[in-house]
PDB file of N, CA and C in Angstrom:
ATOM      1  N   MET T   1       2.537 -10.438  -6.162  1.00  0.00           N
ATOM      2  CA  MET T   1       1.950 -10.025  -4.902  1.00  0.00           C
ATOM      3  C   MET T   1       0.753  -9.121  -5.197  1.00  0.00           C
ATOM      4  N   GLY T   2      -0.425  -9.567  -4.854  1.00  0.00           N
ATOM      5  CA  GLY T   2      -1.617  -8.793  -5.144  1.00  0.00           C
ATOM      6  C   GLY T   2      -2.592  -8.822  -3.992  1.00  0.00           C
ATOM      7  N   LEU T   3      -3.863  -8.807  -4.350  1.00  0.00           N
ATOM      8  CA  LEU T   3      -4.903  -8.756  -3.322  1.00  0.00           C
ATOM      9  C   LEU T   3      -5.040 -10.044  -2.530  1.00  0.00           C
ATOM     10  N   GLU T   4      -4.408 -11.118  -2.990  1.00  0.00           N
ATOM     11  CA  GLU T   4      -4.452 -12.343  -2.189  1.00  0.00           C
ATOM     12  C   GLU T   4      -3.595 -12.222  -0.929  1.00  0.00           C
ATOM     13  N   ASN T   5      -2.701 -11.245  -0.900  1.00  0.00           N
ATOM     14  CA  ASN T   5      -1.850 -10.991   0.255  1.00  0.00           C
ATOM     15  C   ASN T   5      -2.680 -10.276   1.325  1.00  0.00           C
ATOM     16  N   PRO T   6      -2.868 -10.885   2.496  1.00  0.00           N
ATOM     17  CA  PRO T   6      -3.695 -10.255   3.528  1.00  0.00           C
ATOM     18  C   PRO T   6      -3.133  -8.938   4.052  1.00  0.00           C
ATOM     19  N   VAL T   7      -1.830  -8.766   4.007  1.00  0.00           N
ATOM     20  CA  VAL T   7      -1.232  -7.503   4.479  1.00  0.00           C
ATOM     21  C   VAL T   7      -1.627  -6.360   3.544  1.00  0.00           C
ATOM     22  N   ILE T   8      -1.617  -6.614   2.248  1.00  0.00           N
ATOM     23  CA  ILE T   8      -2.016  -5.584   1.279  1.00  0.00           C
ATOM     24  C   ILE T   8      -3.495  -5.270   1.437  1.00  0.00           C
ATOM     25  N   ARG T   9      -4.322  -6.298   1.562  1.00  0.00           N
ATOM     26  CA  ARG T   9      -5.764  -6.070   1.743  1.00  0.00           C
ATOM     27  C   ARG T   9      -6.037  -5.259   3.006  1.00  0.00           C
ATOM     28  N   LEU T  10      -5.376  -5.613   4.107  1.00  0.00           N
ATOM     29  CA  LEU T  10      -5.567  -4.886   5.353  1.00  0.00           C
ATOM     30  C   LEU T  10      -5.087  -3.443   5.225  1.00  0.00           C
ATOM     31  N   GLY T  11      -3.956  -3.244   4.580  1.00  0.00           N
ATOM     32  CA  GLY T  11      -3.436  -1.892   4.392  1.00  0.00           C
ATOM     33  C   GLY T  11      -4.382  -1.024   3.582  1.00  0.00           C
ATOM     34  N   LEU T  12      -4.949  -1.577   2.521  1.00  0.00           N
ATOM     35  CA  LEU T  12      -5.907  -0.825   1.702  1.00  0.00           C
ATOM     36  C   LEU T  12      -7.173  -0.513   2.489  1.00  0.00           C
ATOM     37  N   LEU T  13      -7.630  -1.460   3.283  1.00  0.00           N
ATOM     38  CA  LEU T  13      -8.821  -1.251   4.090  1.00  0.00           C
ATOM     39  C   LEU T  13      -8.584  -0.171   5.151  1.00  0.00           C
ATOM     40  N   VAL T  14      -7.449  -0.238   5.826  1.00  0.00           N
ATOM     41  CA  VAL T  14      -7.116   0.759   6.851  1.00  0.00           C
ATOM     42  C   VAL T  14      -7.000   2.147   6.216  1.00  0.00           C
ATOM     43  N   TYR T  15      -6.364   2.216   5.038  1.00  0.00           N
ATOM     44  CA  TYR T  15      -6.237   3.510   4.351  1.00  0.00           C
ATOM     45  C   TYR T  15      -7.616   4.066   4.002  1.00  0.00           C
ATOM     46  N   ALA T  16      -8.465   3.220   3.398  1.00  0.00           N
ATOM     47  CA  ALA T  16      -9.789   3.676   2.977  1.00  0.00           C
ATOM     48  C   ALA T  16     -10.613   4.152   4.170  1.00  0.00           C
ATOM     49  N   LEU T  17     -10.592   3.393   5.248  1.00  0.00           N
ATOM     50  CA  LEU T  17     -11.330   3.810   6.442  1.00  0.00           C
ATOM     51  C   LEU T  17     -10.765   5.101   7.029  1.00  0.00           C
ATOM     52  N   GLY T  18      -9.446   5.189   7.103  1.00  0.00           N
ATOM     53  CA  GLY T  18      -8.811   6.366   7.686  1.00  0.00           C
ATOM     54  C   GLY T  18      -9.076   7.638   6.907  1.00  0.00           C
ATOM     55  N   ILE T  19      -8.932   7.588   5.594  1.00  0.00           N
ATOM     56  CA  ILE T  19      -9.106   8.804   4.784  1.00  0.00           C
ATOM     57  C   ILE T  19     -10.573   9.230   4.776  1.00  0.00           C
ATOM     58  N   ASN T  20     -11.496   8.264   4.793  1.00  0.00           N
ATOM     59  CA  ASN T  20     -12.914   8.616   4.816  1.00  0.00           C
ATOM     60  C   ASN T  20     -13.337   9.159   6.177  1.00  0.00           C
ATOM     61  N   LEU T  21     -12.811   8.604   7.248  1.00  0.00           N
ATOM     62  CA  LEU T  21     -13.094   9.167   8.571  1.00  0.00           C
ATOM     63  C   LEU T  21     -12.514  10.575   8.700  1.00  0.00           C
ATOM     64  N   ALA T  22     -11.316  10.774   8.163  1.00  0.00           N
ATOM     65  CA  ALA T  22     -10.703  12.106   8.210  1.00  0.00           C
ATOM     66  C   ALA T  22     -11.558  13.115   7.447  1.00  0.00           C
ATOM     67  N   ALA T  23     -12.055  12.744   6.270  1.00  0.00           N
ATOM     68  CA  ALA T  23     -12.892  13.650   5.483  1.00  0.00           C
ATOM     69  C   ALA T  23     -14.206  13.937   6.203  1.00  0.00           C
ATOM     70  N   PHE T  24     -14.808  12.908   6.788  1.00  0.00           N
ATOM     71  CA  PHE T  24     -16.071  13.075   7.515  1.00  0.00           C
ATOM     72  C   PHE T  24     -15.890  14.040   8.691  1.00  0.00           C
ATOM     73  N   PHE T  25     -14.883  13.789   9.508  1.00  0.00           N
ATOM     74  CA  PHE T  25     -14.679  14.635  10.687  1.00  0.00           C
ATOM     75  C   PHE T  25     -14.160  16.025  10.324  1.00  0.00           C
ATOM     76  N   ALA T  26     -13.465  16.167   9.203  1.00  0.00           N
ATOM     77  CA  ALA T  26     -13.048  17.495   8.749  1.00  0.00           C
ATOM     78  C   ALA T  26     -14.271  18.341   8.406  1.00  0.00           C
ATOM     79  N   MET T  27     -15.271  17.715   7.780  1.00  0.00           N
ATOM     80  CA  MET T  27     -16.517  18.444   7.490  1.00  0.00           C
ATOM     81  C   MET T  27     -17.187  18.877   8.792  1.00  0.00           C
ATOM     82  N   GLY T  28     -17.227  17.988   9.764  1.00  0.00           N
ATOM     83  CA  GLY T  28     -17.841  18.327  11.050  1.00  0.00           C
ATOM     84  C   GLY T  28     -17.086  19.411  11.784  1.00  0.00           C
ATOM     85  N   PHE T  29     -15.761  19.333  11.765  1.00  0.00           N
ATOM     86  CA  PHE T  29     -14.942  20.349  12.427  1.00  0.00           C
ATOM     87  C   PHE T  29     -15.136  21.704  11.762  1.00  0.00           C
ATOM     88  N   ASP T  30     -15.159  21.715  10.428  1.00  0.00           N
ATOM     89  CA  ASP T  30     -15.332  22.983   9.720  1.00  0.00           C
ATOM     90  C   ASP T  30     -16.715  23.573   9.984  1.00  0.00           C
ATOM     91  N   LYS T  31     -17.723  22.727  10.075  1.00  0.00           N
ATOM     92  CA  LYS T  31     -19.070  23.216  10.390  1.00  0.00           C
ATOM     93  C   LYS T  31     -19.100  23.830  11.795  1.00  0.00           C
ATOM     94  N   MET T  32     -18.454  23.162  12.738  1.00  0.00           N
ATOM     95  CA  MET T  32     -18.400  23.685  14.111  1.00  0.00           C
ATOM     96  C   MET T  32     -17.709  25.046  14.123  1.00  0.00           C
ATOM     97  N   ARG T  33     -16.585  25.151  13.402  1.00  0.00           N
ATOM     98  CA  ARG T  33     -15.865  26.422  13.365  1.00  0.00           C
ATOM     99  C   ARG T  33     -16.692  27.498  12.671  1.00  0.00           C
ATOM    100  N   ALA T  34     -17.468  27.129  11.659  1.00  0.00           N
ATOM    101  CA  ALA T  34     -18.315  28.101  10.962  1.00  0.00           C
ATOM    102  C   ALA T  34     -19.389  28.648  11.899  1.00  0.00           C
ATOM    103  N   ARG T  35     -19.959  27.787  12.705  1.00  0.00           N
ATOM    104  CA  ARG T  35     -20.992  28.233  13.645  1.00  0.00           C
ATOM    105  C   ARG T  35     -20.428  29.147  14.719  1.00  0.00           C
ATOM    106  N   ARG T  36     -19.206  28.874  15.145  1.00  0.00           N
ATOM    107  CA  ARG T  36     -18.595  29.662  16.217  1.00  0.00           C
ATOM    108  C   ARG T  36     -17.830  30.873  15.705  1.00  0.00           C
ATOM    109  N   GLY T  37     -17.702  31.004  14.409  1.00  0.00           N
ATOM    110  CA  GLY T  37     -17.012  32.149  13.838  1.00  0.00           C
ATOM    111  C   GLY T  37     -15.499  32.080  13.925  1.00  0.00           C
ATOM    112  N   GLY T  38     -14.964  30.904  14.116  1.00  0.00           N
ATOM    113  CA  GLY T  38     -13.514  30.746  14.216  1.00  0.00           C
ATOM    114  C   GLY T  38     -12.861  30.551  12.864  1.00  0.00           C
ATOM    115  N   TRP T  39     -11.545  30.305  12.895  1.00  0.00           N
ATOM    116  CA  TRP T  39     -10.843  30.050  11.639  1.00  0.00           C
ATOM    117  C   TRP T  39     -11.370  28.761  11.052  1.00  0.00           C
ATOM    118  N   ARG T  40     -11.358  28.691   9.743  1.00  0.00           N
ATOM    119  CA  ARG T  40     -11.962  27.576   9.021  1.00  0.00           C
ATOM    120  C   ARG T  40     -10.908  26.754   8.311  1.00  0.00           C
ATOM    121  N   LEU T  41     -11.260  25.526   8.001  1.00  0.00           N
ATOM    122  CA  LEU T  41     -10.395  24.695   7.181  1.00  0.00           C
ATOM    123  C   LEU T  41     -10.495  25.174   5.738  1.00  0.00           C
ATOM    124  N   PRO T  42      -9.383  25.221   5.037  1.00  0.00           N
ATOM    125  CA  PRO T  42      -9.447  25.629   3.634  1.00  0.00           C
ATOM    126  C   PRO T  42     -10.250  24.615   2.811  1.00  0.00           C
ATOM    127  N   GLU T  43     -10.995  25.116   1.829  1.00  0.00           N
ATOM    128  CA  GLU T  43     -11.751  24.218   0.958  1.00  0.00           C
ATOM    129  C   GLU T  43     -10.824  23.262   0.219  1.00  0.00           C
ATOM    130  N   LYS T  44      -9.598  23.711  -0.047  1.00  0.00           N
ATOM    131  CA  LYS T  44      -8.620  22.833  -0.702  1.00  0.00           C
ATOM    132  C   LYS T  44      -8.361  21.585   0.137  1.00  0.00           C
ATOM    133  N   LEU T  45      -8.352  21.740   1.451  1.00  0.00           N
ATOM    134  CA  LEU T  45      -8.138  20.589   2.324  1.00  0.00           C
ATOM    135  C   LEU T  45      -9.312  19.620   2.241  1.00  0.00           C
ATOM    136  N   LEU T  46     -10.536  20.154   2.272  1.00  0.00           N
ATOM    137  CA  LEU T  46     -11.720  19.296   2.200  1.00  0.00           C
ATOM    138  C   LEU T  46     -11.760  18.541   0.871  1.00  0.00           C
ATOM    139  N   PHE T  47     -11.480  19.243  -0.216  1.00  0.00           N
ATOM    140  CA  PHE T  47     -11.436  18.587  -1.525  1.00  0.00           C
ATOM    141  C   PHE T  47     -10.237  17.647  -1.630  1.00  0.00           C
ATOM    142  N   GLY T  48      -9.130  18.015  -1.020  1.00  0.00           N
ATOM    143  CA  GLY T  48      -7.941  17.171  -1.066  1.00  0.00           C
ATOM    144  C   GLY T  48      -8.164  15.834  -0.398  1.00  0.00           C
ATOM    145  N   LEU T  49      -8.816  15.845   0.760  1.00  0.00           N
ATOM    146  CA  LEU T  49      -9.129  14.589   1.442  1.00  0.00           C
ATOM    147  C   LEU T  49     -10.040  13.721   0.575  1.00  0.00           C
ATOM    148  N   ALA T  50     -11.014  14.362  -0.064  1.00  0.00           N
ATOM    149  CA  ALA T  50     -11.920  13.616  -0.939  1.00  0.00           C
ATOM    150  C   ALA T  50     -11.172  13.064  -2.152  1.00  0.00           C
ATOM    151  N   ALA T  51     -10.274  13.847  -2.714  1.00  0.00           N
ATOM    152  CA  ALA T  51      -9.525  13.409  -3.897  1.00  0.00           C
ATOM    153  C   ALA T  51      -8.583  12.261  -3.571  1.00  0.00           C
ATOM    154  N   LEU T  52      -8.106  12.195  -2.339  1.00  0.00           N
ATOM    155  CA  LEU T  52      -7.189  11.122  -1.933  1.00  0.00           C
ATOM    156  C   LEU T  52      -7.920   9.840  -1.542  1.00  0.00           C
ATOM    157  N   GLY T  53      -9.222   9.793  -1.773  1.00  0.00           N
ATOM    158  CA  GLY T  53      -9.982   8.581  -1.512  1.00  0.00           C
ATOM    159  C   GLY T  53     -11.073   8.744  -0.477  1.00  0.00           C
ATOM    160  N   GLY T  54     -11.251   9.950   0.050  1.00  0.00           N
ATOM    161  CA  GLY T  54     -12.231  10.165   1.103  1.00  0.00           C
ATOM    162  C   GLY T  54     -13.531  10.785   0.643  1.00  0.00           C
ATOM    163  N   SER T  55     -13.906  10.550  -0.604  1.00  0.00           N
ATOM    164  CA  SER T  55     -15.122  11.182  -1.118  1.00  0.00           C
ATOM    165  C   SER T  55     -16.384  10.661  -0.444  1.00  0.00           C
ATOM    166  N   ILE T  56     -16.413   9.390  -0.080  1.00  0.00           N
ATOM    167  CA  ILE T  56     -17.589   8.854   0.621  1.00  0.00           C
ATOM    168  C   ILE T  56     -17.719   9.535   1.987  1.00  0.00           C
ATOM    169  N   GLY T  57     -16.621   9.667   2.703  1.00  0.00           N
ATOM    170  CA  GLY T  57     -16.641  10.360   3.983  1.00  0.00           C
ATOM    171  C   GLY T  57     -16.999  11.827   3.837  1.00  0.00           C
ATOM    172  N   GLY T  58     -16.503  12.461   2.786  1.00  0.00           N
ATOM    173  CA  GLY T  58     -16.833  13.857   2.534  1.00  0.00           C
ATOM    174  C   GLY T  58     -18.313  14.055   2.252  1.00  0.00           C
ATOM    175  N   LEU T  59     -18.870  13.186   1.411  1.00  0.00           N
ATOM    176  CA  LEU T  59     -20.304  13.268   1.114  1.00  0.00           C
ATOM    177  C   LEU T  59     -21.145  12.961   2.350  1.00  0.00           C
ATOM    178  N   ALA T  60     -20.720  11.966   3.121  1.00  0.00           N
ATOM    179  CA  ALA T  60     -21.446  11.637   4.352  1.00  0.00           C
ATOM    180  C   ALA T  60     -21.383  12.799   5.342  1.00  0.00           C
ATOM    181  N   GLY T  61     -20.216  13.444   5.441  1.00  0.00           N
ATOM    182  CA  GLY T  61     -20.076  14.591   6.323  1.00  0.00           C
ATOM    183  C   GLY T  61     -20.927  15.770   5.880  1.00  0.00           C
ATOM    184  N   MET T  62     -20.991  15.989   4.570  1.00  0.00           N
ATOM    185  CA  MET T  62     -21.843  17.057   4.050  1.00  0.00           C
ATOM    186  C   MET T  62     -23.295  16.823   4.443  1.00  0.00           C
ATOM    187  N   ALA T  63     -23.749  15.585   4.283  1.00  0.00           N
ATOM    188  CA  ALA T  63     -25.148  15.265   4.585  1.00  0.00           C
ATOM    189  C   ALA T  63     -25.405  15.287   6.095  1.00  0.00           C
ATOM    190  N   PHE T  64     -24.529  14.679   6.868  1.00  0.00           N
ATOM    191  CA  PHE T  64     -24.734  14.555   8.312  1.00  0.00           C
ATOM    192  C   PHE T  64     -24.673  15.908   9.009  1.00  0.00           C
ATOM    193  N   PHE T  65     -23.699  16.721   8.646  1.00  0.00           N
ATOM    194  CA  PHE T  65     -23.513  18.019   9.311  1.00  0.00           C
ATOM    195  C   PHE T  65     -24.216  19.159   8.580  1.00  0.00           C
ATOM    196  N   HIS T  66     -24.873  18.862   7.467  1.00  0.00           N
ATOM    197  CA  HIS T  66     -25.525  19.891   6.637  1.00  0.00           C
ATOM    198  C   HIS T  66     -24.530  21.000   6.331  1.00  0.00           C
ATOM    199  N   HIS T  67     -23.375  20.596   5.821  1.00  0.00           N
ATOM    200  CA  HIS T  67     -22.285  21.532   5.602  1.00  0.00           C
ATOM    201  C   HIS T  67     -21.890  21.558   4.135  1.00  0.00           C
ATOM    202  N   LYS T  68     -21.738  22.759   3.595  1.00  0.00           N
ATOM    203  CA  LYS T  68     -21.326  23.003   2.210  1.00  0.00           C
ATOM    204  C   LYS T  68     -22.347  22.484   1.204  1.00  0.00           C
ATOM    205  N   THR T  69     -23.573  22.272   1.628  1.00  0.00           N
ATOM    206  CA  THR T  69     -24.581  21.703   0.734  1.00  0.00           C
ATOM    207  C   THR T  69     -25.150  22.729  -0.245  1.00  0.00           C
ATOM    208  N   ARG T  70     -24.964  24.001   0.032  1.00  0.00           N
ATOM    209  CA  ARG T  70     -25.464  25.043  -0.877  1.00  0.00           C
ATOM    210  C   ARG T  70     -24.421  25.472  -1.905  1.00  0.00           C
ATOM    211  N   HIS T  71     -23.199  25.053  -1.714  1.00  0.00           N
ATOM    212  CA  HIS T  71     -22.122  25.446  -2.616  1.00  0.00           C
ATOM    213  C   HIS T  71     -22.096  24.511  -3.819  1.00  0.00           C
ATOM    214  N   ALA T  72     -22.268  25.076  -5.011  1.00  0.00           N
ATOM    215  CA  ALA T  72     -22.306  24.251  -6.224  1.00  0.00           C
ATOM    216  C   ALA T  72     -21.016  23.456  -6.414  1.00  0.00           C
ATOM    217  N   CYS T  73     -19.879  24.057  -6.063  1.00  0.00           N
ATOM    218  CA  CYS T  73     -18.621  23.341  -6.260  1.00  0.00           C
ATOM    219  C   CYS T  73     -18.552  22.092  -5.381  1.00  0.00           C
ATOM    220  N   PHE T  74     -19.204  22.102  -4.237  1.00  0.00           N
ATOM    221  CA  PHE T  74     -19.239  20.913  -3.381  1.00  0.00           C
ATOM    222  C   PHE T  74     -20.360  19.968  -3.804  1.00  0.00           C
ATOM    223  N   ARG T  75     -21.512  20.525  -4.173  1.00  0.00           N
ATOM    224  CA  ARG T  75     -22.631  19.680  -4.608  1.00  0.00           C
ATOM    225  C   ARG T  75     -22.278  18.853  -5.827  1.00  0.00           C
ATOM    226  N   TRP T  76     -21.483  19.414  -6.726  1.00  0.00           N
ATOM    227  CA  TRP T  76     -21.091  18.703  -7.943  1.00  0.00           C
ATOM    228  C   TRP T  76     -19.692  18.101  -7.825  1.00  0.00           C
ATOM    229  N   GLY T  77     -18.819  18.765  -7.083  1.00  0.00           N
ATOM    230  CA  GLY T  77     -17.434  18.308  -6.993  1.00  0.00           C
ATOM    231  C   GLY T  77     -17.257  17.027  -6.192  1.00  0.00           C
ATOM    232  N   MET T  78     -17.945  16.904  -5.080  1.00  0.00           N
ATOM    233  CA  MET T  78     -17.813  15.695  -4.260  1.00  0.00           C
ATOM    234  C   MET T  78     -18.316  14.444  -4.990  1.00  0.00           C
ATOM    235  N   PRO T  79     -19.499  14.485  -5.631  1.00  0.00           N
ATOM    236  CA  PRO T  79     -19.906  13.299  -6.399  1.00  0.00           C
ATOM    237  C   PRO T  79     -18.958  12.995  -7.569  1.00  0.00           C
ATOM    238  N   ALA T  80     -18.409  14.047  -8.187  1.00  0.00           N
ATOM    239  CA  ALA T  80     -17.439  13.821  -9.269  1.00  0.00           C
ATOM    240  C   ALA T  80     -16.191  13.132  -8.733  1.00  0.00           C
ATOM    241  N   LEU T  81     -15.737  13.558  -7.559  1.00  0.00           N
ATOM    242  CA  LEU T  81     -14.579  12.905  -6.945  1.00  0.00           C
ATOM    243  C   LEU T  81     -14.905  11.467  -6.536  1.00  0.00           C
ATOM    244  N   LEU T  82     -16.141  11.219  -6.141  1.00  0.00           N
ATOM    245  CA  LEU T  82     -16.547   9.848  -5.831  1.00  0.00           C
ATOM    246  C   LEU T  82     -16.412   8.969  -7.068  1.00  0.00           C
ATOM    247  N   LEU T  83     -16.865   9.459  -8.212  1.00  0.00           N
ATOM    248  CA  LEU T  83     -16.727   8.690  -9.452  1.00  0.00           C
ATOM    249  C   LEU T  83     -15.258   8.441  -9.790  1.00  0.00           C
ATOM    250  N   LEU T  84     -14.426   9.462  -9.609  1.00  0.00           N
ATOM    251  CA  LEU T  84     -12.995   9.285  -9.857  1.00  0.00           C
ATOM    252  C   LEU T  84     -12.384   8.290  -8.867  1.00  0.00           C
ATOM    253  N   ASN T  85     -12.798   8.356  -7.614  1.00  0.00           N
ATOM    254  CA  ASN T  85     -12.302   7.408  -6.605  1.00  0.00           C
ATOM    255  C   ASN T  85     -12.697   5.981  -6.958  1.00  0.00           C
ATOM    256  N   LEU T  86     -13.936   5.798  -7.409  1.00  0.00           N
ATOM    257  CA  LEU T  86     -14.390   4.456  -7.796  1.00  0.00           C
ATOM    258  C   LEU T  86     -13.608   3.939  -8.997  1.00  0.00           C
ATOM    259  N   ALA T  87     -13.351   4.818  -9.969  1.00  0.00           N
ATOM    260  CA  ALA T  87     -12.560   4.411 -11.129  1.00  0.00           C
ATOM    261  C   ALA T  87     -11.133   4.048 -10.718  1.00  0.00           C
ATOM    262  N   ALA T  88     -10.551   4.834  -9.827  1.00  0.00           N
ATOM    263  CA  ALA T  88      -9.189   4.541  -9.356  1.00  0.00           C
ATOM    264  C   ALA T  88      -9.155   3.234  -8.568  1.00  0.00           C
ATOM    265  N   ALA T  89     -10.169   2.993  -7.746  1.00  0.00           N
ATOM    266  CA  ALA T  89     -10.232   1.738  -6.985  1.00  0.00           C
ATOM    267  C   ALA T  89     -10.375   0.545  -7.923  1.00  0.00           C
ATOM    268  N   ALA T  90     -11.204   0.687  -8.950  1.00  0.00           N
ATOM    269  CA  ALA T  90     -11.368  -0.399  -9.920  1.00  0.00           C
ATOM    270  C   ALA T  90     -10.067  -0.664 -10.654  1.00  0.00           C
ATOM    271  N   ALA T  91      -9.359   0.398 -11.023  1.00  0.00           N
ATOM    272  CA  ALA T  91      -8.080   0.236 -11.708  1.00  0.00           C
ATOM    273  C   ALA T  91      -7.050  -0.425 -10.785  1.00  0.00           C
ATOM    274  N   LEU T  92      -7.054  -0.064  -9.515  1.00  0.00           N
ATOM    275  CA  LEU T  92      -6.120  -0.670  -8.564  1.00  0.00           C
ATOM    276  C   LEU T  92      -6.418  -2.157  -8.378  1.00  0.00           C
ATOM    277  N   VAL T  93      -7.685  -2.497  -8.253  1.00  0.00           N
ATOM    278  CA  VAL T  93      -8.068  -3.902  -8.124  1.00  0.00           C
ATOM    279  C   VAL T  93      -7.641  -4.673  -9.371  1.00  0.00           C
ATOM    280  N   TRP T  94      -7.880  -4.073 -10.535  1.00  0.00           N
ATOM    281  CA  TRP T  94      -7.502  -4.734 -11.793  1.00  0.00           C
ATOM    282  C   TRP T  94      -6.004  -4.972 -11.839  1.00  0.00           C
ATOM    283  N   LEU T  95      -5.226  -3.971 -11.459  1.00  0.00           N
ATOM    284  CA  LEU T  95      -3.761  -4.115 -11.494  1.00  0.00           C
ATOM    285  C   LEU T  95      -3.263  -5.156 -10.492  1.00  0.00           C
ATOM    286  N   LEU T  96      -3.880  -5.203  -9.338  1.00  0.00           N
ATOM    287  CA  LEU T  96      -3.422  -6.118  -8.293  1.00  0.00           C
ATOM    288  C   LEU T  96      -3.913  -7.558  -8.485  1.00  0.00           C
ATOM    289  N   THR T  97      -4.855  -7.783  -9.384  1.00  0.00           N
ATOM    290  CA  THR T  97      -5.370  -9.131  -9.580  1.00  0.00           C
ATOM    291  C   THR T  97      -4.987  -9.759 -10.908  1.00  0.00           C
ATOM    292  N   ARG T  98      -4.216  -9.079 -11.703  1.00  0.00           N
ATOM    293  CA  ARG T  98      -3.858  -9.681 -12.998  1.00  0.00           C
ATOM    294  C   ARG T  98      -2.570 -10.438 -12.919  1.00  0.00           C
TER     295      ARG T  98
END
């Protein structure tokens, strides 16, 4: 049972879209809270969403909302997590197609 199974393909697609949307909107929510002076989302949460596969959404949120762009840990950490996400996705595809 691998990627030829449409249920598995759909599940992976739904997961990827969901985690990236969550990371994108988490960046926007945190930016809104920063502007209003309210409680903020922990940076661990933002990085956690990116590490779980939402690095594209996290990077898009950083660019779209102009959020965390001055922080070196985000400027370098998000692209590093993107590379790790791509490697993990490639490994998953390899495992599911052999």
